[in-house]
Amino acid sequence: MKLSDYSCDVLIVGSGAAGLSLALRLAPSYRVMVLSKGPINEGSTFYAQGGIAAVFDQADSIESHIEDTLTAGAGLCDRDAVAFIASNARHCVQWLIDNGVTFDKHQNPPSEQPYHLTREGGHSHRRILHSADATGRAVETTLVSLALAHPNIQVLERFNAVDIITSDKAALPGPRRAVGAWLWNRQRERVETCSARSVVLATGGAAKVYQYTTNPDVASGDGIAMAWRAGCRVANLEFNQFHPTCLFHPQARNFLLSEALRGEGALLRRPDGSRFMPDFDPRGELAPRDVVARAIDYEMKRLGVDCMYLDISHKPADFIRTHFPTIYEKLLGFGLDLTREPIPVVPAAHYTCGGVMVDHQGQTDVAGLYAIGEVSYTGLHGANRLASNSLLECLVYGWSAAQALCATLDSLSAPASLPSWDESRVDDSDERVIIQHNWHELRLFMWDYVGIVRSTKRLERAQRRIQLLQAEIAEYYANFRISNNLLELRNLAAVAELIVHSALQRKESRGLHYTLDYPQALAHAQPTILTPITPR
């Protein structure tokens, strides 16, 4: 045991919309530390294009938002959670507006509300508030500037959380609870400790487990893996959303073409120019993402081609440039003109619909440990996430977790000392190529075997490969000093195992989980819940 390197009231692991909104709500009364694996704004929030779903139009209703979410979730959403989030959407978005986030407005606004609301797949009304086509950037930059200026918020950039420290590990009396975390200081290349009254995981999803993803590199499932090792249940990890329209270009690894394009009239076409979505769903291009992604995947395989095409060139050029300036400029850099030609697209892993099980305040199975945002399973998304509900979930749980923490923190204390990290028996590794090889192997077979279309044989093949990788990673982790790549590989392999285990348990096709062996949906849907045998 030694004195902690850092101490705070609340340690928040992650610096996206969920983590920063929570930090700002807590900061007037408590000392908050925000951990960012890279630069503070390098997360999924910053790259979110579409917007935030909330009922601002008088012609819309909260009940309609609830029903659209339930429909997209293919019978697997928790209605109470959906109603909780939809009912609290407007005041949480208003909090953003009050804190300086600007959303697009009508040039000649109607009297009842000034905002330009767009519509995306699965929504029955226009209810998406947006800042052009870079809503995430507007949200993240505003929250970052507020957090960096607040005296009660300390930001640690380029730090990884290694694992949660619970009171039993720290030999503290009383019920088991989270009391801090081990941190990997990437600049000093050493493990440090942070003690806290409570710990919040806001680490985002695990899309990096797939070879092709729209997510930034930091989305490596860290929070899910840490929570599982700490003793938390996880749910519905078989439901990984593949965004239908990621740019297909050799120089663009993960550039997303927002669903708002289809909301404003963009059409999906085969290489010969013909439309295909009406053949799959009467809602056409505005069908939910799982339907559109499978349709694109099917047509690519049927025709033996590398991509399909997204076409909005029939709309006025000024309209396109005004509503989608970021996408327009980015595509011009690749020699593509959104106003004049169809754009090549393919599906890519985009969003983790399952995660760490929490209640309405973000509390996990471990006392004092919270999970909010994409890392969590709230019951909102079911078998498929409705577009623009993700940033909303971050904001609502940033608010509700803050309420719960403010009600409990004063009765808790942060330990002065925590167990130190033992590096006495490890060596420096000169075999980093092994980590890179395992990393690429994992992401490739997850794409091939656990992708948009699955089968039991493919899943079992992936399971065997993961078990071999896990043994190698455990041996490597025990004998060599850690690094960012090793930590991410360890977490990705843990999450991959949970994804495959979940997928093998679901004996049906529903939403984002489509298996050739069980192509029909069961009459009654139940979440897939995994429980760790013992904390690791």
mmCIF file of N, CA and C in Angstrom, residues 156 166 188 240 255 268 275 287 343 378 406-407 436 452 528:
data_model
loop_
_atom_site.group_PDB
_atom_site.id
_atom_site.type_symbol
_atom_site.label_atom_id
_atom_site.label_comp_id
_atom_site.label_asym_id
_atom_site.label_seq_id
_atom_site.Cartn_x
_atom_site.Cartn_y
_atom_site.Cartn_z
ATOM 1 N N LEU A 156 -6.706 14.756 -17.051
ATOM 2 C CA LEU A 156 -5.464 14.045 -17.320
ATOM 3 C C LEU A 156 -5.544 13.472 -18.732
ATOM 4 N N THR A 166 -11.170 -1.911 -6.055
ATOM 5 C CA THR A 166 -12.301 -2.036 -5.144
ATOM 6 C C THR A 166 -11.797 -2.119 -3.706
ATOM 7 N N ARG A 188 4.909 9.250 -18.779
ATOM 8 C CA ARG A 188 5.962 8.772 -17.878
ATOM 9 C C ARG A 188 6.177 7.269 -17.993
ATOM 10 N N ASN A 240 -24.257 -5.283 -32.258
ATOM 11 C CA ASN A 240 -23.295 -4.274 -32.701
ATOM 12 C C ASN A 240 -23.842 -3.621 -33.964
ATOM 13 N N PHE A 255 -14.381 7.389 -42.310
ATOM 14 C CA PHE A 255 -15.202 8.586 -42.471
ATOM 15 C C PHE A 255 -16.658 8.208 -42.717
ATOM 16 N N LEU A 268 -29.933 5.368 -52.042
ATOM 17 C CA LEU A 268 -28.908 4.341 -52.197
ATOM 18 C C LEU A 268 -29.085 3.662 -53.544
ATOM 19 N N ARG A 275 -32.025 1.988 -57.794
ATOM 20 C CA ARG A 275 -32.267 1.932 -56.350
ATOM 21 C C ARG A 275 -32.546 0.484 -55.935
ATOM 22 N N ALA A 287 -35.390 3.312 -43.612
ATOM 23 C CA ALA A 287 -35.537 2.142 -42.750
ATOM 24 C C ALA A 287 -34.460 2.191 -41.662
ATOM 25 N N ILE A 343 -21.704 8.752 -54.127
ATOM 26 C CA ILE A 343 -20.510 8.528 -53.322
ATOM 27 C C ILE A 343 -20.435 7.049 -52.929
ATOM 28 N N THR A 378 -28.539 0.392 -20.822
ATOM 29 C CA THR A 378 -29.642 0.992 -20.077
ATOM 30 C C THR A 378 -30.987 0.366 -20.419
ATOM 31 N N CYS A 406 -24.581 13.257 -6.184
ATOM 32 C CA CYS A 406 -24.733 14.365 -5.235
ATOM 33 C C CYS A 406 -25.476 13.939 -3.969
ATOM 34 N N ALA A 407 -26.323 12.919 -4.098
ATOM 35 C CA ALA A 407 -27.084 12.439 -2.948
ATOM 36 C C ALA A 407 -26.295 11.465 -2.077
ATOM 37 N N GLN A 436 0.895 -6.407 -32.257
ATOM 38 C CA GLN A 436 0.287 -5.922 -33.496
ATOM 39 C C GLN A 436 -0.325 -7.058 -34.292
ATOM 40 N N ILE A 452 -22.026 -8.671 -39.932
ATOM 41 C CA ILE A 452 -23.419 -8.339 -40.214
ATOM 42 C C ILE A 452 -24.283 -9.589 -40.330
ATOM 43 N N THR A 528 -29.904 -10.649 -23.449
ATOM 44 C CA THR A 528 -28.856 -11.622 -23.147
ATOM 45 C C THR A 528 -27.995 -11.045 -22.041
#
